[in-house]
GROMACS .gro file of C-alpha atoms in nm:
model
  143
    1UNK     CA    1   1.819   0.246   0.180
    2UNK     CA    2   1.507   0.132   0.413
    3UNK     CA    3   1.234   0.087   0.138
    4UNK     CA    4   0.907   0.019   0.326
    5UNK     CA    5   0.620  -0.234   0.024
    6UNK     CA    6   0.260  -0.194   0.185
    7UNK     CA    7   0.021  -0.396   0.095
    8UNK     CA    8  -0.373  -0.513   0.220
    9UNK     CA    9  -0.242  -0.894   0.126
   10UNK     CA   10   0.096  -1.016   0.056
   11UNK     CA   11  -0.035  -1.396  -0.041
   12UNK     CA   12   0.145  -1.596  -0.346
   13UNK     CA   13  -0.005  -1.618  -0.685
   14UNK     CA   14  -0.210  -1.274  -0.641
   15UNK     CA   15  -0.095  -1.000  -0.916
   16UNK     CA   16   0.026  -0.776  -0.773
   17UNK     CA   17   0.179  -0.957  -0.469
   18UNK     CA   18   0.401  -1.146  -0.704
   19UNK     CA   19   0.460  -0.804  -0.772
   20UNK     CA   20   0.618  -0.698  -0.455
   21UNK     CA   21   0.758  -1.056  -0.397
   22UNK     CA   22   1.017  -0.999  -0.701
   23UNK     CA   23   1.073  -0.600  -0.595
   24UNK     CA   24   1.127  -0.661  -0.245
   25UNK     CA   25   1.382  -0.994  -0.313
   26UNK     CA   26   1.588  -0.804  -0.551
   27UNK     CA   27   1.604  -0.515  -0.400
   28UNK     CA   28   1.659  -0.654  -0.067
   29UNK     CA   29   2.038  -0.742  -0.200
   30UNK     CA   30   2.163  -0.462  -0.167
   31UNK     CA   31   1.911  -0.210   0.050
   32UNK     CA   32   1.648  -0.284   0.368
   33UNK     CA   33   1.336  -0.368   0.222
   34UNK     CA   34   1.023  -0.459   0.428
   35UNK     CA   35   0.687  -0.546   0.323
   36UNK     CA   36   0.372  -0.433   0.557
   37UNK     CA   37   0.101  -0.606   0.514
   38UNK     CA   38  -0.252  -0.730   0.670
   39UNK     CA   39  -0.230  -1.101   0.561
   40UNK     CA   40   0.083  -1.281   0.422
   41UNK     CA   41   0.191  -1.647   0.376
   42UNK     CA   42   0.465  -1.582   0.179
   43UNK     CA   43   0.838  -1.624   0.379
   44UNK     CA   44   1.097  -1.396   0.401
   45UNK     CA   45   1.396  -1.358   0.096
   46UNK     CA   46   1.574  -1.092   0.090
   47UNK     CA   47   1.358  -0.821   0.278
   48UNK     CA   48   1.154  -0.849   0.615
   49UNK     CA   49   0.775  -0.949   0.684
   50UNK     CA   50   0.592  -0.666   0.940
   51UNK     CA   51   0.207  -0.704   1.000
   52UNK     CA   52   0.043  -0.454   1.030
   53UNK     CA   53  -0.396  -0.475   1.165
   54UNK     CA   54  -0.498  -0.380   0.760
   55UNK     CA   55  -0.814  -0.506   0.632
   56UNK     CA   56  -0.843  -0.668   0.305
   57UNK     CA   57  -0.920  -0.372   0.086
   58UNK     CA   58  -1.295  -0.331  -0.167
   59UNK     CA   59  -1.454  -0.702  -0.111
   60UNK     CA   60  -1.740  -0.611  -0.235
   61UNK     CA   61  -1.874  -0.658   0.147
   62UNK     CA   62  -2.077  -0.359   0.347
   63UNK     CA   63  -1.786  -0.385   0.559
   64UNK     CA   64  -1.578  -0.148   0.277
   65UNK     CA   65  -1.771   0.074   0.395
   66UNK     CA   66  -1.490   0.080   0.652
   67UNK     CA   67  -1.301   0.223   0.431
   68UNK     CA   68  -1.182   0.555   0.559
   69UNK     CA   69  -1.179   0.472   0.869
   70UNK     CA   70  -0.916   0.167   0.794
   71UNK     CA   71  -0.743   0.506   0.680
   72UNK     CA   72  -0.705   0.701   0.974
   73UNK     CA   73  -0.607   0.394   1.194
   74UNK     CA   74  -0.373   0.279   0.820
   75UNK     CA   75  -0.222   0.614   0.880
   76UNK     CA   76  -0.152   0.655   1.269
   77UNK     CA   77   0.024   0.301   1.239
   78UNK     CA   78   0.262   0.411   0.985
   79UNK     CA   79   0.310   0.730   1.178
   80UNK     CA   80   0.452   0.476   1.505
   81UNK     CA   81   0.654   0.262   1.209
   82UNK     CA   82   0.801   0.507   1.035
   83UNK     CA   83   0.924   0.653   1.373
   84UNK     CA   84   1.116   0.325   1.501
   85UNK     CA   85   1.210   0.203   1.173
   86UNK     CA   86   1.288   0.566   0.957
   87UNK     CA   87   1.157   0.419   0.587
   88UNK     CA   88   1.302   0.655   0.331
   89UNK     CA   89   1.006   0.559   0.090
   90UNK     CA   90   0.670   0.364   0.084
   91UNK     CA   91   0.561   0.175  -0.270
   92UNK     CA   92   0.207   0.145  -0.256
   93UNK     CA   93   0.078  -0.097  -0.519
   94UNK     CA   94  -0.262  -0.036  -0.419
   95UNK     CA   95  -0.294   0.318  -0.504
   96UNK     CA   96  -0.601   0.437  -0.278
   97UNK     CA   97  -0.379   0.296   0.032
   98UNK     CA   98  -0.261   0.695  -0.055
   99UNK     CA   99  -0.498   0.815   0.151
  100UNK     CA  100  -0.314   0.752   0.500
  101UNK     CA  101   0.020   0.823   0.371
  102UNK     CA  102  -0.006   1.182   0.173
  103UNK     CA  103   0.319   1.352   0.360
  104UNK     CA  104   0.546   1.047   0.312
  105UNK     CA  105   0.825   0.986  -0.003
  106UNK     CA  106   0.568   0.735  -0.182
  107UNK     CA  107   0.625   0.565  -0.510
  108UNK     CA  108   0.213   0.498  -0.612
  109UNK     CA  109   0.194   0.219  -0.804
  110UNK     CA  110  -0.149   0.249  -1.031
  111UNK     CA  111  -0.261  -0.043  -1.184
  112UNK     CA  112  -0.633   0.132  -1.217
  113UNK     CA  113  -0.925  -0.109  -1.103
  114UNK     CA  114  -1.037  -0.451  -1.164
  115UNK     CA  115  -1.449  -0.257  -1.125
  116UNK     CA  116  -1.474  -0.037  -1.368
  117UNK     CA  117  -1.835  -0.093  -1.443
  118UNK     CA  118  -1.904   0.033  -1.098
  119UNK     CA  119  -2.044   0.342  -1.011
  120UNK     CA  120  -1.885   0.385  -0.649
  121UNK     CA  121  -1.532   0.243  -0.801
  122UNK     CA  122  -1.514   0.476  -1.043
  123UNK     CA  123  -1.588   0.799  -0.819
  124UNK     CA  124  -1.348   0.647  -0.570
  125UNK     CA  125  -1.054   0.562  -0.841
  126UNK     CA  126  -1.110   0.985  -0.982
  127UNK     CA  127  -1.095   1.062  -0.685
  128UNK     CA  128  -0.769   0.867  -0.582
  129UNK     CA  129  -0.592   1.010  -0.871
  130UNK     CA  130  -0.682   1.334  -0.712
  131UNK     CA  131  -0.516   1.326  -0.355
  132UNK     CA  132  -0.201   1.143  -0.597
  133UNK     CA  133  -0.148   1.458  -0.807
  134UNK     CA  134  -0.216   1.684  -0.449
  135UNK     CA  135   0.011   1.417  -0.254
  136UNK     CA  136   0.340   1.698  -0.274
  137UNK     CA  137   0.552   1.371  -0.231
  138UNK     CA  138   0.430   1.081  -0.470
  139UNK     CA  139   0.572   1.053  -0.771
  140UNK     CA  140   0.308   0.822  -0.930
  141UNK     CA  141   0.310   0.562  -1.175
  142UNK     CA  142   0.063   0.450  -1.382
  143UNK     CA  143  -0.007   0.117  -1.614
   0.00000   0.00000   0.00000
């Protein structure tokens, strides 16, 4: 099976990135595992890292308003990678990435949002949960 983990970062010591590392390392013993990321400082260990053009998501800066444009660009990259690698499933730990994966076989681990007091983030979270329910090829795991 070809499994692709996707996250904006893949950095040593960061919560979701550590989860991706541990899953990729273990699954890589029996499957072809890839980590698709915009930024990484972790070495490959039973999996392959593929750098993609994906800026850090939700930095709290003005560039966050380019989110939907970034998702369109990511979707185009994923289409090209899918044609080249034929991934069986994508695993997303950054649930907002789901917008770029509608129609692809996807597992989304919903970890919630650290910015729950922010009204804009609350609205975005509701929209993301809606897309998770509407994507027929998505399995959502909520914590």
